[in-house]
Amino acid sequence: MHEITEAALARAQEAGASYADIRVIRRQHEGIQVKNGKVESLAGEEEYGFGVRVIADGAWGFASSFQADREEAERVAEIAVRIARASARWKQEDVALAPEPAATGVFESPLEKDPFEVPLEEKISLLLDADRILRQRPEVKVAEAEMNFFRDHILFASSEGACIEQIKIESGAGVSATAVEGEEVQRRSYPCSFGGDYATAGYEFVENWDLPANAEWVAKEAVELLHAPQCPPDTLDLILEGSILALQVHESCGHPIELDRVFGTEASYAGTSFLTTDKLGSFQYGSEQVNIVADATIPHGLGSFFYDDEGVVAQRVQIVSEGLFTGYLSSRETAARLGLERSGGAMRADGWNRLPIIRMTNINLEPGDWTLDDIIGETKRGMLMQDIVSWSIDDKRLNFQFGCEVAREITDGSLGKIYKNPTYTGITYEFWGGCDAIASEDEWRLWGIPNCGKGEPGQAAHVGHGVSAARFRNVRVGLMEEQA
Ligand SMILES: [Zn+2]
């Protein structure tokens, strides 16, 4: 690996690059999906390659290859410099990078059980156990259970002298039951919808969720929803549980604080942002209860790492401080443009053949001092919602609508009947402005989302969100509004 990095960096500089970096990546993925008693898909993939990024004549160039040898590294480095020179003709100004000390070392994420060493039969049998329990109720027509494991071995080196080797293993799993009766279709998931929960951890993470032991209530609730009333339109106090609140943080905070979106250089997937730079340090994003950090240092977070993909050390950046908007996710280039002393370390690429772009790390809502029971107990008229079904949010990340799997009525501090097809809508800063109770550290946990989409060509990022349940005052619920 080191022979390739040295060759590429030397040739890029000979060809005139004022800066160069290279990432050599080996990525393994194993995915197992079980559906209605059968193994639906079994994926075992491995890819290996490298990407060279340079600055020449004040502009960026990038090239990559899956043929990882010395000659190819030199050829690719030259192409990257030629691309930079060609791009320089249309540059508005020279690229400037915020300074970063050149780091060296080997870093490995902690785990107990390497998932790639666990026998395939053992993993399949766990999924089939859960699947069998899900299908014990005849109304459950589709039972699904899945696991995914990733292993990334990344070597980063730069012309500034950085040489960083990182090995990271990620694991995730989940189940869902879809119950059908006539035209009615209802679904419940565990531990959360869309393939389950993920972490930078080993197979122990999957075992801890105990999918078979939870399959029974998942199936039972899916069937109960078939006969539940529709969520009625209303305006009331809304309590969101962690699995849905994680996505609320993702869409209404995580994406709008990406500094490349703010500067308009990345506008895919409902890009741009209402959090323009004039608002930094002065805009009231939420209530005084709301503290949000971007923390890449937290153990086991899916968005945790030691160094980002331009060699910047993992950091904890305050994004919202007692409601006030105070920080962005940044890169070395955007940090320099904003006048920050240092990048916040949020540049990551989805594989060897993609340029790093600004991605979320772990965007966490800091815990409050309530218990969920006390929040419910002190809610006169409200609803508790769980697990995401659908989401939409406008270009600037202001107006949103989320659909959930289930809502539970709250009257005078007690949970009542369940409703199906619940939705809630809001405007980002009004919604967070109405946040008046957040559950404590005891009920706080990190959720991992392995499929955040951004960029052209598209890149999927693995990101995390630490949250506990929280209450939001006067939220409109139950209105299914079609949005474009
Ligand atoms: Zn996303």
mmCIF file of N, CA, C and O in Angstrom, residues 97-146:
data_model
loop_
_atom_site.group_PDB
_atom_site.id
_atom_site.type_symbol
_atom_site.label_atom_id
_atom_site.label_comp_id
_atom_site.label_asym_id
_atom_site.label_seq_id
_atom_site.Cartn_x
_atom_site.Cartn_y
_atom_site.Cartn_z
ATOM 1 N N LEU A 97 -6.612 26.002 1.640
ATOM 2 C CA LEU A 97 -6.954 24.998 2.656
ATOM 3 C C LEU A 97 -6.615 25.515 4.046
ATOM 4 O O LEU A 97 -5.538 26.072 4.254
ATOM 5 N N ALA A 98 -7.535 25.313 4.987
ATOM 6 C CA ALA A 98 -7.222 25.627 6.380
ATOM 7 C C ALA A 98 -6.109 24.691 6.836
ATOM 8 O O ALA A 98 -6.092 23.518 6.456
ATOM 9 N N PRO A 99 -5.151 25.179 7.628
ATOM 10 C CA PRO A 99 -4.021 24.329 8.025
ATOM 11 C C PRO A 99 -4.441 23.151 8.899
ATOM 12 O O PRO A 99 -5.420 23.244 9.634
ATOM 13 N N GLU A 100 -3.697 22.055 8.764
ATOM 14 C CA GLU A 100 -3.951 20.875 9.579
ATOM 15 C C GLU A 100 -2.609 20.181 9.799
ATOM 16 O O GLU A 100 -1.885 19.922 8.837
ATOM 17 N N PRO A 101 -2.254 19.888 11.065
ATOM 18 C CA PRO A 101 -0.993 19.172 11.293
ATOM 19 C C PRO A 101 -1.005 17.819 10.586
ATOM 20 O O PRO A 101 -2.050 17.152 10.558
ATOM 21 N N ALA A 102 0.127 17.422 10.011
ATOM 22 C CA ALA A 102 0.206 16.149 9.298
ATOM 23 C C ALA A 102 0.291 15.010 10.314
ATOM 24 O O ALA A 102 1.272 14.904 11.051
ATOM 25 N N ALA A 103 -0.735 14.168 10.350
ATOM 26 C CA ALA A 103 -0.791 13.086 11.340
ATOM 27 C C ALA A 103 -0.252 11.793 10.760
ATOM 28 O O ALA A 103 -0.279 11.577 9.544
ATOM 29 N N THR A 104 0.262 10.929 11.643
ATOM 30 C CA THR A 104 0.684 9.593 11.229
ATOM 31 C C THR A 104 0.219 8.589 12.283
ATOM 32 O O THR A 104 0.010 8.952 13.440
ATOM 33 N N GLY A 105 0.043 7.346 11.856
ATOM 34 C CA GLY A 105 -0.318 6.306 12.820
ATOM 35 C C GLY A 105 -1.283 5.281 12.244
ATOM 36 O O GLY A 105 -1.773 5.424 11.127
ATOM 37 N N VAL A 106 -1.493 4.232 13.035
ATOM 38 C CA VAL A 106 -2.425 3.164 12.654
ATOM 39 C C VAL A 106 -3.540 3.139 13.704
ATOM 40 O O VAL A 106 -3.266 3.147 14.901
ATOM 41 N N PHE A 107 -4.784 3.139 13.251
ATOM 42 C CA PHE A 107 -5.924 3.249 14.160
ATOM 43 C C PHE A 107 -6.969 2.197 13.815
ATOM 44 O O PHE A 107 -7.330 2.024 12.655
ATOM 45 N N GLU A 108 -7.455 1.513 14.842
ATOM 46 C CA GLU A 108 -8.417 0.441 14.621
ATOM 47 C C GLU A 108 -9.632 0.645 15.520
ATOM 48 O O GLU A 108 -9.471 0.866 16.718
ATOM 49 N N SER A 109 -10.843 0.576 14.961
ATOM 50 C CA SER A 109 -12.037 0.762 15.783
ATOM 51 C C SER A 109 -12.239 -0.465 16.675
ATOM 52 O O SER A 109 -11.970 -1.594 16.264
ATOM 53 N N PRO A 110 -12.709 -0.244 17.917
ATOM 54 C CA PRO A 110 -12.822 -1.358 18.870
ATOM 55 C C PRO A 110 -14.020 -2.267 18.561
ATOM 56 O O PRO A 110 -15.071 -1.798 18.121
ATOM 57 N N LEU A 111 -13.842 -3.559 18.782
ATOM 58 C CA LEU A 111 -14.945 -4.502 18.640
ATOM 59 C C LEU A 111 -14.655 -5.753 19.453
ATOM 60 O O LEU A 111 -13.503 -6.006 19.813
ATOM 61 N N GLU A 112 -15.727 -6.511 19.747
ATOM 62 C CA GLU A 112 -15.538 -7.752 20.511
ATOM 63 C C GLU A 112 -15.479 -8.966 19.592
ATOM 64 O O GLU A 112 -14.613 -9.805 19.719
ATOM 65 N N LYS A 113 -16.451 -9.057 18.657
ATOM 66 C CA LYS A 113 -16.525 -10.235 17.780
ATOM 67 C C LYS A 113 -16.474 -9.791 16.327
ATOM 68 O O LYS A 113 -17.393 -9.109 15.865
ATOM 69 N N ASP A 114 -15.436 -10.196 15.615
ATOM 70 C CA ASP A 114 -15.340 -9.851 14.196
ATOM 71 C C ASP A 114 -16.487 -10.537 13.433
ATOM 72 O O ASP A 114 -16.542 -11.768 13.373
ATOM 73 N N PRO A 115 -17.404 -9.743 12.843
ATOM 74 C CA PRO A 115 -18.572 -10.360 12.186
ATOM 75 C C PRO A 115 -18.187 -11.236 10.992
ATOM 76 O O PRO A 115 -18.927 -12.154 10.641
ATOM 77 N N PHE A 116 -17.044 -10.962 10.372
ATOM 78 C CA PHE A 116 -16.625 -11.757 9.217
ATOM 79 C C PHE A 116 -16.075 -13.131 9.640
ATOM 80 O O PHE A 116 -15.880 -14.009 8.822
ATOM 81 N N GLU A 117 -15.829 -13.281 10.953
ATOM 82 C CA GLU A 117 -15.354 -14.568 11.479
ATOM 83 C C GLU A 117 -16.500 -15.434 11.999
ATOM 84 O O GLU A 117 -16.322 -16.623 12.233
ATOM 85 N N VAL A 118 -17.668 -14.818 12.218
ATOM 86 C CA VAL A 118 -18.817 -15.584 12.717
ATOM 87 C C VAL A 118 -19.348 -16.449 11.566
ATOM 88 O O VAL A 118 -19.542 -15.942 10.455
ATOM 89 N N PRO A 119 -19.560 -17.763 11.802
ATOM 90 C CA PRO A 119 -20.008 -18.625 10.704
ATOM 91 C C PRO A 119 -21.325 -18.135 10.086
ATOM 92 O O PRO A 119 -22.227 -17.698 10.815
ATOM 93 N N LEU A 120 -21.397 -18.212 8.768
ATOM 94 C CA LEU A 120 -22.580 -17.774 8.030
ATOM 95 C C LEU A 120 -23.842 -18.475 8.533
ATOM 96 O O LEU A 120 -24.908 -17.864 8.671
ATOM 97 N N GLU A 121 -23.718 -19.783 8.839
ATOM 98 C CA GLU A 121 -24.874 -20.570 9.305
ATOM 99 C C GLU A 121 -25.464 -19.959 10.570
ATOM 100 O O GLU A 121 -26.678 -19.922 10.743
ATOM 101 N N GLU A 122 -24.576 -19.490 11.444
ATOM 102 C CA GLU A 122 -25.026 -18.912 12.712
ATOM 103 C C GLU A 122 -25.833 -17.630 12.468
ATOM 104 O O GLU A 122 -26.881 -17.411 13.076
ATOM 105 N N LYS A 123 -25.361 -16.830 11.534
ATOM 106 C CA LYS A 123 -26.051 -15.566 11.244
ATOM 107 C C LYS A 123 -27.401 -15.838 10.585
ATOM 108 O O LYS A 123 -28.414 -15.250 10.949
ATOM 109 N N ILE A 124 -27.400 -16.749 9.601
ATOM 110 C CA ILE A 124 -28.651 -17.070 8.903
ATOM 111 C C ILE A 124 -29.654 -17.670 9.875
ATOM 112 O O ILE A 124 -30.842 -17.337 9.846
ATOM 113 N N SER A 125 -29.176 -18.527 10.765
ATOM 114 C CA SER A 125 -30.098 -19.189 11.682
ATOM 115 C C SER A 125 -30.736 -18.184 12.654
ATOM 116 O O SER A 125 -31.914 -18.272 12.980
ATOM 117 N N LEU A 126 -29.973 -17.158 13.058
ATOM 118 C CA LEU A 126 -30.558 -16.109 13.911
ATOM 119 C C LEU A 126 -31.674 -15.361 13.167
ATOM 120 O O LEU A 126 -32.754 -15.108 13.703
ATOM 121 N N LEU A 127 -31.414 -15.053 11.888
ATOM 122 C CA LEU A 127 -32.410 -14.332 11.102
ATOM 123 C C LEU A 127 -33.654 -15.194 10.866
ATOM 124 O O LEU A 127 -34.794 -14.718 10.947
ATOM 125 N N LEU A 128 -33.429 -16.502 10.582
ATOM 126 C CA LEU A 128 -34.566 -17.402 10.338
ATOM 127 C C LEU A 128 -35.403 -17.595 11.605
ATOM 128 O O LEU A 128 -36.630 -17.722 11.523
ATOM 129 N N ASP A 129 -34.753 -17.603 12.776
ATOM 130 C CA ASP A 129 -35.494 -17.695 14.043
ATOM 131 C C ASP A 129 -36.448 -16.518 14.188
ATOM 132 O O ASP A 129 -37.621 -16.681 14.523
ATOM 133 N N ALA A 130 -35.924 -15.317 13.947
ATOM 134 C CA ALA A 130 -36.751 -14.112 14.059
ATOM 135 C C ALA A 130 -37.881 -14.150 13.043
ATOM 136 O O ALA A 130 -39.050 -13.870 13.360
ATOM 137 N N ASP A 131 -37.552 -14.548 11.824
ATOM 138 C CA ASP A 131 -38.522 -14.618 10.728
ATOM 139 C C ASP A 131 -39.673 -15.569 11.077
ATOM 140 O O ASP A 131 -40.845 -15.268 10.844
ATOM 141 N N ARG A 132 -39.335 -16.718 11.672
ATOM 142 C CA ARG A 132 -40.352 -17.721 12.014
ATOM 143 C C ARG A 132 -41.334 -17.154 13.054
ATOM 144 O O ARG A 132 -42.540 -17.323 12.936
ATOM 145 N N ILE A 133 -40.795 -16.428 14.019
ATOM 146 C CA ILE A 133 -41.661 -15.863 15.063
ATOM 147 C C ILE A 133 -42.553 -14.766 14.479
ATOM 148 O O ILE A 133 -43.732 -14.670 14.805
ATOM 149 N N LEU A 134 -42.007 -13.969 13.575
ATOM 150 C CA LEU A 134 -42.808 -12.920 12.919
ATOM 151 C C LEU A 134 -44.007 -13.523 12.195
ATOM 152 O O LEU A 134 -45.101 -12.961 12.183
ATOM 153 N N ARG A 135 -43.825 -14.705 11.590
ATOM 154 C CA ARG A 135 -44.889 -15.299 10.757
ATOM 155 C C ARG A 135 -45.859 -16.171 11.543
ATOM 156 O O ARG A 135 -46.727 -16.807 10.955
ATOM 157 N N GLN A 136 -45.710 -16.181 12.884
ATOM 158 C CA GLN A 136 -46.670 -16.966 13.675
ATOM 159 C C GLN A 136 -48.069 -16.375 13.614
ATOM 160 O O GLN A 136 -49.053 -17.043 13.896
ATOM 161 N N ARG A 137 -48.164 -15.104 13.275
ATOM 162 C CA ARG A 137 -49.489 -14.500 13.094
ATOM 163 C C ARG A 137 -49.852 -14.549 11.617
ATOM 164 O O ARG A 137 -49.098 -14.036 10.781
ATOM 165 N N PRO A 138 -50.992 -15.161 11.288
ATOM 166 C CA PRO A 138 -51.340 -15.368 9.881
ATOM 167 C C PRO A 138 -51.497 -14.066 9.087
ATOM 168 O O PRO A 138 -51.283 -14.050 7.880
ATOM 169 N N GLU A 139 -51.851 -12.970 9.784
ATOM 170 C CA GLU A 139 -52.016 -11.693 9.071
ATOM 171 C C GLU A 139 -50.681 -11.147 8.561
ATOM 172 O O GLU A 139 -50.654 -10.296 7.673
ATOM 173 N N VAL A 140 -49.569 -11.594 9.151
ATOM 174 C CA VAL A 140 -48.253 -11.129 8.689
ATOM 175 C C VAL A 140 -47.926 -11.862 7.386
ATOM 176 O O VAL A 140 -47.638 -13.052 7.373
ATOM 177 N N LYS A 141 -48.008 -11.120 6.280
ATOM 178 C CA LYS A 141 -47.789 -11.728 4.962
ATOM 179 C C LYS A 141 -46.337 -11.594 4.512
ATOM 180 O O LYS A 141 -45.876 -12.349 3.667
ATOM 181 N N VAL A 142 -45.651 -10.595 5.031
ATOM 182 C CA VAL A 142 -44.241 -10.447 4.684
ATOM 183 C C VAL A 142 -43.426 -10.271 5.968
ATOM 184 O O VAL A 142 -43.626 -9.317 6.715
ATOM 185 N N ALA A 143 -42.533 -11.225 6.206
ATOM 186 C CA ALA A 143 -41.603 -11.128 7.331
ATOM 187 C C ALA A 143 -40.210 -10.942 6.760
ATOM 188 O O ALA A 143 -39.814 -11.652 5.833
ATOM 189 N N GLU A 144 -39.492 -9.955 7.282
ATOM 190 C CA GLU A 144 -38.148 -9.689 6.765
ATOM 191 C C GLU A 144 -37.166 -9.521 7.913
ATOM 192 O O GLU A 144 -37.493 -8.921 8.941
ATOM 193 N N ALA A 145 -35.970 -10.039 7.703
ATOM 194 C CA ALA A 145 -34.904 -9.880 8.705
ATOM 195 C C ALA A 145 -33.587 -9.765 7.953
ATOM 196 O O ALA A 145 -33.367 -10.480 6.974
ATOM 197 N N GLU A 146 -32.736 -8.847 8.369
ATOM 198 C CA GLU A 146 -31.464 -8.686 7.649
ATOM 199 C C GLU A 146 -30.315 -8.276 8.544
ATOM 200 O O GLU A 146 -30.506 -7.763 9.649
#
